[in-house]
Short mmCIF file of C-alpha atoms and ligand atoms in Angstrom, two decimals:
data_model
loop_
_atom_site.label_atom_id
_atom_site.label_comp_id
_atom_site.label_asym_id
_atom_site.label_seq_id
_atom_site.Cartn_x
_atom_site.Cartn_y
_atom_site.Cartn_z
CA MET A 1 12.19 3.86 -5.57
CA ILE A 2 9.51 4.99 -8.03
CA VAL A 3 7.77 2.18 -9.82
CA VAL A 4 7.01 3.15 -13.41
CA VAL A 5 4.51 0.73 -14.85
CA THR A 6 4.70 0.08 -18.57
CA PRO A 7 2.06 -2.60 -18.82
CA THR A 8 1.34 -4.63 -21.87
CA HIS A 9 -2.13 -4.48 -23.32
CA PRO A 10 -4.13 -7.01 -21.22
CA ASP A 11 -7.14 -7.66 -23.42
CA ASP A 12 -9.59 -5.69 -25.42
CA TRP A 13 -12.07 -4.49 -22.75
CA PHE A 14 -10.48 -1.04 -22.70
CA THR A 15 -10.91 -0.76 -26.47
CA VAL A 16 -14.48 -2.03 -26.32
CA ALA A 17 -15.28 0.38 -23.49
CA ALA A 18 -13.88 3.30 -25.48
CA GLU A 19 -15.84 2.39 -28.58
CA SER A 20 -19.14 1.58 -26.91
CA ALA A 21 -19.37 4.56 -24.55
CA PRO A 22 -22.67 6.30 -25.34
CA ASP A 23 -20.85 9.66 -25.39
CA THR A 24 -17.70 10.99 -23.79
CA PRO A 25 -16.46 11.58 -21.21
CA THR A 26 -18.25 8.62 -19.60
CA LEU A 27 -17.43 6.49 -16.61
CA MET A 28 -17.39 2.94 -18.02
CA VAL A 29 -17.59 -0.13 -15.78
CA SER A 30 -16.96 -3.74 -16.73
CA GLY A 31 -19.65 -5.78 -15.00
CA GLN A 32 -17.64 -8.95 -15.53
CA ARG A 33 -14.41 -7.63 -14.04
CA THR A 34 -16.25 -5.96 -11.16
CA LEU A 35 -18.10 -9.13 -10.26
CA ALA A 36 -14.87 -11.13 -10.45
CA ASN A 37 -13.21 -8.62 -8.11
CA VAL A 38 -16.18 -8.76 -5.71
CA ARG A 39 -16.19 -12.56 -5.66
CA ARG A 40 -12.42 -12.97 -5.32
CA VAL A 41 -12.33 -11.00 -2.09
CA ALA A 42 -15.59 -12.45 -0.75
CA GLN A 43 -14.55 -16.05 -1.36
CA ALA A 44 -11.07 -15.67 0.14
CA THR A 45 -12.49 -13.86 3.17
CA ALA A 46 -15.11 -16.55 3.72
CA ARG A 47 -12.49 -19.31 3.38
CA ALA A 48 -10.43 -17.59 6.07
CA GLY A 49 -13.46 -17.39 8.36
CA LYS A 50 -13.39 -13.58 8.55
CA ARG A 51 -16.10 -10.97 8.13
CA LEU A 52 -16.10 -8.70 5.07
CA ARG A 53 -17.53 -5.20 5.42
CA PRO A 54 -16.51 -3.41 2.19
CA HIS A 55 -16.18 0.35 2.03
CA THR A 56 -18.78 1.61 -0.45
CA LYS A 57 -17.16 5.03 -0.88
CA THR A 58 -15.37 3.74 -3.97
CA HIS A 59 -18.51 3.04 -5.98
CA LYS A 60 -21.40 4.81 -4.16
CA MET A 61 -23.79 2.66 -6.20
CA LEU A 62 -26.68 0.63 -4.79
CA GLU A 63 -26.50 -2.05 -7.47
CA LEU A 64 -22.88 -2.74 -6.62
CA ALA A 65 -23.58 -2.71 -2.89
CA ARG A 66 -26.17 -5.42 -3.53
CA TRP A 67 -23.62 -7.46 -5.48
CA GLN A 68 -21.29 -7.21 -2.49
CA LEU A 69 -24.03 -8.33 -0.07
CA ASP A 70 -25.25 -11.11 -2.39
CA ASN A 71 -21.70 -12.40 -2.55
CA GLY A 72 -21.11 -12.66 1.16
CA ALA A 73 -20.43 -9.22 2.62
CA ALA A 74 -21.68 -9.21 6.21
CA GLY A 75 -22.45 -5.51 6.05
CA LEU A 76 -21.32 -2.29 4.44
CA GLN A 77 -19.09 0.58 5.39
CA VAL A 78 -19.51 4.26 4.57
CA ALA A 79 -17.67 7.41 5.59
CA LYS A 80 -20.55 9.84 5.82
CA LEU A 81 -24.17 9.84 7.00
CA GLY A 82 -25.39 10.84 3.53
CA GLU A 83 -23.80 7.69 2.12
CA ALA A 84 -25.31 5.66 4.95
CA GLU A 85 -28.80 6.99 4.17
CA VAL A 86 -28.40 5.84 0.57
CA MET A 87 -26.81 2.50 1.37
CA LEU A 88 -29.64 1.53 3.72
CA ASP A 89 -31.71 0.88 0.59
CA SER A 90 -29.33 -1.92 -0.38
CA GLY A 91 -30.96 -3.97 2.37
CA THR A 92 -27.72 -4.26 4.31
CA PRO A 93 -28.22 -5.83 7.74
CA ASP A 94 -25.39 -3.80 9.19
CA LEU A 95 -23.79 -0.42 8.55
CA LEU A 96 -20.51 0.97 9.76
CA VAL A 97 -20.01 4.72 9.61
CA ALA A 98 -16.24 4.83 9.92
CA TYR A 99 -15.94 8.50 10.66
CA PRO A 100 -16.11 10.65 13.82
CA ILE A 101 -19.62 12.12 13.81
CA VAL A 102 -19.48 15.66 15.12
CA GLY A 103 -22.10 18.42 15.19
CA ALA A 104 -25.69 18.88 16.31
CA ALA A 105 -27.02 18.95 12.74
CA LYS A 106 -25.99 15.34 12.27
CA MET A 107 -27.63 13.87 15.36
CA PRO A 108 -31.25 13.51 14.17
CA ARG A 109 -29.97 11.73 11.07
CA LEU A 110 -27.80 9.45 13.20
CA ASN A 111 -30.81 8.62 15.37
CA SER A 112 -32.95 7.84 12.39
CA LEU A 113 -30.26 5.53 10.95
CA ALA A 114 -29.84 3.79 14.31
CA ALA A 115 -33.60 3.20 14.46
CA ARG A 116 -33.53 1.52 11.05
CA THR A 117 -30.44 -0.75 11.13
CA ARG A 118 -27.68 -2.17 13.26
CA LEU A 119 -25.33 0.81 13.32
CA THR A 120 -21.68 0.99 14.24
CA VAL A 121 -19.53 4.11 14.35
CA SER A 122 -15.82 4.55 14.83
CA LEU A 123 -14.31 7.39 16.81
CA ASP A 124 -11.08 8.38 18.52
CA SER A 125 -12.13 10.76 21.28
CA LEU A 126 -14.44 10.87 24.26
CA VAL A 127 -15.88 14.20 23.16
CA VAL A 128 -17.26 12.59 19.99
CA ALA A 129 -18.68 9.67 21.98
CA GLU A 130 -20.30 12.01 24.51
CA GLY A 131 -21.90 14.07 21.74
CA ILE A 132 -23.44 10.95 20.22
CA SER A 133 -24.52 9.46 23.53
CA ARG A 134 -26.20 12.71 24.65
CA ALA A 135 -28.18 12.99 21.42
CA LEU A 136 -29.20 9.35 21.14
CA ASP A 137 -32.87 8.47 21.62
CA PRO A 138 -33.27 6.13 24.61
CA ASP A 139 -34.58 3.39 22.29
CA ASN A 140 -31.49 3.48 20.08
CA GLY A 141 -28.20 1.76 20.69
CA ILE A 142 -25.00 2.19 18.70
CA GLU A 143 -21.90 0.04 18.64
CA VAL A 144 -18.58 1.80 18.79
CA LEU A 145 -15.23 0.77 17.36
CA ILE A 146 -12.31 2.62 18.88
CA GLU A 147 -10.14 3.88 16.04
CA VAL A 148 -6.45 3.13 16.39
CA ASP A 149 -3.64 4.79 14.44
CA THR A 150 -1.51 2.00 13.02
CA GLY A 151 0.67 4.25 10.91
CA LEU A 152 -1.49 6.39 8.63
CA SER A 153 -1.29 9.35 11.03
CA ARG A 154 -4.81 10.48 10.19
CA LEU A 155 -7.36 9.40 12.77
CA GLY A 156 -6.94 7.13 15.73
CA VAL A 157 -5.53 6.91 19.22
CA MET A 158 -2.17 5.32 19.89
CA PRO A 159 -2.59 1.57 20.50
CA GLU A 160 -1.69 1.96 24.20
CA GLN A 161 -4.49 4.53 24.68
CA ALA A 162 -7.32 2.44 23.21
CA ALA A 163 -8.30 0.82 26.52
CA GLU A 164 -8.64 4.10 28.39
CA LEU A 165 -10.95 5.51 25.70
CA ALA A 166 -12.89 2.24 25.45
CA ALA A 167 -13.54 2.21 29.20
CA ALA A 168 -14.82 5.79 29.14
CA VAL A 169 -17.03 5.18 26.08
CA ALA A 170 -18.45 1.98 27.56
CA GLY A 171 -19.74 4.02 30.50
CA LEU A 172 -21.89 6.26 28.28
CA PRO A 173 -25.61 5.58 27.80
CA GLY A 174 -26.57 3.98 24.49
CA LEU A 175 -23.04 3.09 23.44
CA ALA A 176 -21.46 -0.38 23.48
CA VAL A 177 -17.80 -0.85 22.65
CA ALA A 178 -17.52 -3.64 20.07
CA GLY A 179 -13.77 -3.49 19.48
CA VAL A 180 -11.11 -1.62 17.56
CA LEU A 181 -10.78 -0.35 14.01
CA THR A 182 -7.99 0.94 11.83
CA HIS A 183 -7.46 1.89 8.20
CA GLU A 184 -3.85 0.99 7.41
CA GLY A 185 -3.77 3.20 4.31
CA GLN A 186 -0.04 3.70 4.71
CA VAL A 187 0.48 0.17 3.38
CA GLY A 188 -0.58 1.17 -0.15
CA THR A 189 1.53 4.33 -0.09
CA GLN A 190 4.59 2.47 1.17
CA LEU A 191 4.17 -0.31 -1.40
CA GLN A 192 4.34 2.24 -4.19
CA ILE A 193 7.80 3.26 -2.98
CA GLY A 194 9.15 -0.23 -2.50
CA GLY A 195 7.87 -1.38 0.94
CA LEU A 196 7.34 -5.06 1.71
CA LEU A 197 3.70 -6.04 1.99
CA GLU A 198 4.05 -8.69 4.69
CA ASP A 199 6.21 -6.46 6.90
CA LEU A 200 3.88 -3.49 6.53
CA VAL A 201 0.76 -5.52 7.34
CA SER A 202 2.41 -7.35 10.27
CA ALA A 203 3.48 -4.01 11.75
CA ALA A 204 -0.11 -2.70 11.59
CA VAL A 205 -1.53 -5.93 13.05
CA ALA A 206 1.03 -5.80 15.89
CA LYS A 207 -0.23 -2.33 16.82
CA MET A 208 -3.81 -3.59 16.82
CA ALA A 209 -2.73 -6.47 19.08
CA VAL A 210 -1.50 -3.93 21.64
CA ALA A 211 -4.90 -2.18 21.54
CA VAL A 212 -6.72 -5.51 21.84
CA ALA A 213 -4.67 -6.54 24.87
CA GLY A 214 -5.70 -3.27 26.49
CA LEU A 215 -9.39 -3.88 25.79
CA ARG A 216 -9.14 -7.40 27.22
CA ARG A 217 -7.59 -6.00 30.39
CA ILE A 218 -10.68 -3.85 30.93
CA GLY A 219 -13.02 -6.81 30.45
CA ILE A 220 -13.89 -6.64 26.73
CA SER A 221 -12.92 -10.25 26.19
CA GLU A 222 -13.72 -10.74 22.50
CA PRO A 223 -13.17 -7.39 20.78
CA MET A 224 -13.83 -7.10 17.08
CA VAL A 225 -10.62 -6.25 15.22
CA SER A 226 -11.60 -4.42 12.06
CA MET A 227 -8.87 -3.55 9.56
CA GLY A 228 -8.91 -2.85 5.91
CA SER A 229 -7.50 -1.52 2.72
CA THR A 230 -7.21 -2.96 -0.76
CA PRO A 231 -3.44 -3.51 -0.73
CA SER A 232 -3.59 -5.33 2.63
CA TRP A 233 -6.85 -7.34 2.71
CA ARG A 234 -5.31 -10.60 1.47
CA GLN A 235 -2.43 -10.56 3.98
CA LEU A 236 -4.77 -9.65 6.83
CA LEU A 237 -6.59 -12.96 6.32
CA ASP A 238 -3.46 -14.78 7.51
CA HIS A 239 -3.57 -13.07 10.89
CA ASP A 240 -5.63 -14.73 13.65
CA GLU A 241 -5.99 -11.42 15.48
CA VAL A 242 -8.07 -9.89 12.66
CA SER A 243 -11.82 -10.49 12.63
CA GLU A 244 -12.99 -8.24 9.80
CA VAL A 245 -11.56 -6.74 6.59
CA ARG A 246 -12.87 -3.59 4.91
CA PRO A 247 -11.36 -3.01 1.46
CA GLY A 248 -13.14 -0.59 -0.87
CA LEU A 249 -11.06 0.09 -3.96
CA TYR A 250 -10.89 -3.60 -4.91
CA VAL A 251 -14.20 -3.48 -6.81
CA PHE A 252 -12.71 -1.27 -9.54
CA HIS A 253 -8.97 -0.84 -8.91
CA ASP A 254 -6.95 1.98 -10.51
CA MET A 255 -3.35 2.95 -11.23
CA ASN A 256 -2.67 3.22 -7.48
CA SER A 257 -3.71 -0.43 -7.19
CA VAL A 258 -1.55 -1.42 -10.15
CA ARG A 259 1.47 0.48 -8.84
CA ALA A 260 1.04 -1.02 -5.36
CA GLY A 261 0.96 -4.51 -6.92
CA SER A 262 -2.61 -5.08 -5.65
CA ALA A 263 -4.01 -5.62 -9.15
CA THR A 264 -3.04 -5.94 -12.76
CA LEU A 265 -4.50 -3.79 -15.52
CA ALA A 266 -6.62 -6.82 -16.45
CA GLU A 267 -8.47 -6.39 -13.13
CA VAL A 268 -9.15 -2.67 -13.58
CA ALA A 269 -12.94 -2.48 -13.94
CA ALA A 270 -13.69 1.25 -14.17
CA VAL A 271 -12.25 3.71 -16.66
CA VAL A 272 -13.18 7.04 -18.19
CA ALA A 273 -13.85 6.89 -21.93
CA ALA A 274 -12.68 10.01 -23.74
CA THR A 275 -12.47 11.44 -27.27
CA VAL A 276 -9.43 13.03 -28.89
CA VAL A 277 -10.39 16.65 -29.62
CA SER A 278 -7.07 18.11 -30.74
CA VAL A 279 -3.68 16.86 -31.91
CA SER A 280 -0.40 18.77 -31.77
CA ARG A 281 2.29 17.46 -34.10
CA ALA A 282 4.64 20.18 -32.85
CA ARG A 283 4.46 18.97 -29.24
CA HIS A 284 3.76 15.29 -30.04
CA GLU A 285 0.77 15.63 -27.71
CA PHE A 286 -2.96 15.29 -28.04
CA VAL A 287 -5.91 16.55 -26.04
CA ILE A 288 -8.84 14.48 -24.80
CA ASP A 289 -12.22 15.76 -23.64
CA ALA A 290 -11.65 14.48 -20.10
CA GLY A 291 -9.95 16.89 -17.71
CA SER A 292 -9.93 17.27 -13.96
CA LYS A 293 -13.76 17.29 -13.89
CA SER A 294 -13.82 13.76 -15.34
CA ILE A 295 -10.56 12.00 -14.42
CA GLY A 296 -9.77 13.82 -11.18
CA ASN A 297 -6.77 15.83 -10.18
CA GLU A 298 -4.42 13.57 -8.27
CA PRO A 299 -1.06 13.69 -10.01
CA ARG A 300 1.54 11.00 -9.49
CA VAL A 301 5.21 11.72 -10.08
CA LEU A 302 6.74 8.80 -11.99
CA GLY A 303 10.40 9.65 -12.37
CA GLU A 304 10.56 12.42 -14.99
CA LEU A 305 6.85 12.27 -15.65
CA THR A 306 3.81 13.59 -13.82
CA SER A 307 0.77 11.47 -14.64
CA TYR A 308 -2.90 12.32 -14.11
CA GLY A 309 -4.04 9.00 -15.55
CA TYR A 310 -2.88 6.23 -17.85
CA LEU A 311 -4.17 5.43 -21.34
CA PRO A 312 -3.45 1.72 -21.80
CA ASP A 313 -4.33 1.54 -25.49
CA ALA A 314 -1.90 4.35 -26.30
CA ASP A 315 0.60 3.41 -23.56
CA ALA A 316 0.58 7.12 -22.69
CA HIS A 317 -0.13 9.38 -19.74
CA VAL A 318 -2.25 12.46 -19.23
CA VAL A 319 0.49 14.90 -18.28
CA ARG A 320 -1.54 18.08 -17.75
CA VAL A 321 -5.16 18.74 -16.93
CA SER A 322 -7.44 21.70 -16.96
CA GLU A 323 -11.09 21.35 -16.12
CA GLU A 324 -12.26 19.88 -19.42
CA HIS A 325 -8.96 19.10 -21.15
CA GLY A 326 -6.53 16.29 -20.59
CA VAL A 327 -3.22 16.76 -22.39
CA VAL A 328 -1.60 13.44 -23.29
CA ALA A 329 2.08 13.02 -24.13
CA ALA A 330 1.97 10.58 -27.03
CA SER A 331 4.39 7.71 -26.78
CA GLN A 332 3.61 6.26 -30.19
CA THR A 333 1.92 7.55 -33.32
CA LEU A 334 -0.49 10.37 -32.75
CA PRO A 335 -4.19 9.49 -32.84
CA ALA A 336 -6.67 11.36 -35.00
CA VAL A 337 -9.25 13.84 -33.81
CA GLY A 338 -12.37 11.82 -33.05
CA ASP A 339 -10.52 8.69 -31.90
CA ARG A 340 -11.62 7.30 -28.57
CA LEU A 341 -9.45 6.03 -25.73
CA VAL A 342 -9.94 5.18 -22.07
CA VAL A 343 -8.14 6.65 -19.09
CA VAL A 344 -7.35 4.52 -16.05
CA PRO A 345 -7.48 7.06 -13.20
CA ASN A 346 -4.76 7.25 -10.58
CA HIS A 347 -7.38 7.13 -7.82
CA VAL A 348 -10.80 5.98 -8.94
CA CYS A 349 -12.83 6.80 -5.78
CA PRO A 350 -12.94 10.59 -6.22
CA VAL A 351 -13.35 10.07 -9.97
CA VAL A 352 -16.56 8.08 -9.49
CA ASN A 353 -17.81 10.94 -7.33
CA LEU A 354 -17.45 13.25 -10.34
CA HIS A 355 -19.95 11.28 -12.43
CA ASP A 356 -23.75 11.08 -12.12
CA ALA A 357 -23.81 7.54 -13.43
CA ALA A 358 -21.68 4.78 -14.87
CA THR A 359 -22.34 2.84 -18.04
CA VAL A 360 -21.98 -0.78 -17.03
CA MET A 361 -21.09 -3.26 -19.74
CA GLN A 362 -22.52 -6.68 -18.96
CA GLU A 363 -21.04 -9.99 -20.03
CA ASP A 364 -23.69 -10.48 -22.73
CA GLY A 365 -22.68 -7.21 -24.37
CA THR A 366 -25.64 -5.22 -23.07
CA GLN A 367 -25.20 -1.91 -21.30
CA THR A 368 -27.02 -0.61 -18.25
CA GLU A 369 -26.67 2.61 -16.35
CA TRP A 370 -25.96 2.59 -12.65
CA ARG A 371 -26.53 5.81 -10.79
CA VAL A 372 -23.78 7.00 -8.48
CA ALA A 373 -26.50 7.31 -5.90
CA ALA A 374 -24.35 8.59 -3.05
CA ARG A 375 -22.45 11.01 -5.27
CA GLY A 376 -21.46 14.21 -3.50
CA LEU A 377 -22.98 13.17 -0.17
CA SER A 378 -20.11 14.33 2.01
CA ARG A 379 -22.24 15.48 4.91
C1 PLP B 401 -11.68 4.04 7.09
C2 PLP B 401 -11.40 3.33 5.81
N1 PLP B 401 -11.61 2.00 5.74
C3 PLP B 401 -11.38 1.29 4.62
C4 PLP B 401 -10.93 1.91 3.47
C5 PLP B 401 -10.72 1.10 2.22
O1 PLP B 401 -9.39 1.14 1.74
P1 PLP B 401 -9.08 0.98 0.18
O2 PLP B 401 -9.58 2.19 -0.48
O3 PLP B 401 -7.60 0.83 0.09
O4 PLP B 401 -9.77 -0.24 -0.28
C6 PLP B 401 -10.68 3.30 3.50
C7 PLP B 401 -10.18 4.01 2.32
O5 PLP B 401 -10.03 5.18 2.25
C8 PLP B 401 -10.94 4.02 4.70
O6 PLP B 401 -10.74 5.34 4.77
#
């Protein structure tokens, strides 16, 4: 089943963001909505007695990382060392690099991070652990989370294999096995095609429980169980087995979030403001100055329609993109050249990575600029 969202206009932030963008295309962020999103997750996680270690790959901004820490995040997560090097300046007491670190060029940087903060890495093979252990300065220690595949089929060992890998890693100098980690990203994908949230989350937790039982058998009595995605964080709090949640997208949300039922349009806090640069009466289409270099290039097939982003004020979709052009199929009256609109991206994380900075609109109407400080740092 394909869920086609035809949302009603939630309030006027989208209009205000379009009108007050300093120029276009611009990544516009609602400070108010972002802070509400940050606090909602932090408060619920604290109430449930779990740790929150948000993934900062969505925003890559130090100011927002500090908001997350100030509101109760126990630490931060990144994918890459370059992001970790930036996020250290947030003052985080704890950093998780949730990515297998491979290659000699990375080892001095890993050592220097380990010397400066409590560092955890996730991995799914002994060869990765051996590479890290061999390169680690004797003064440095790193915690390891064994990555388990709970259904995404990306990284991770099968739940039954976690104990064997944990035992081998625990024997390596400098490394301490802290527990198990998964990213149950399949939950969001399945929700968009009609899956049931509770069933999907329970299935992922059950797989983690198998891995945990294995770790206990080898003497790791209190393993950390780290799980996380935006569609699943709330349900994970109901599971005693889970110790930590790691959502990322929740700070901004996007059309993926809306289609998965994880957010409403009223919670979407980052959009791309664009200007209409051409109107075609013949095709009943118009062109905005935001193409794949501003709104990304992740199409979603919605029945008959392929959407590259949703324009809430026009209730219309970008149906084709080239680098600097977004072609919008008008659903209502055509706008005029010069009109401004915002695009809610399908997937906001890579979109943020396309922009040097975001214009953040604060509650009092003022605007500040936040640099996407970890932009492009994929090494
Ligand atoms: C390893 C890992 N953890 C956590 C997350 C956060 O998930 P979400 O983007 O759904 O919030 C991701 C997202 O890609 C991830 O790859």
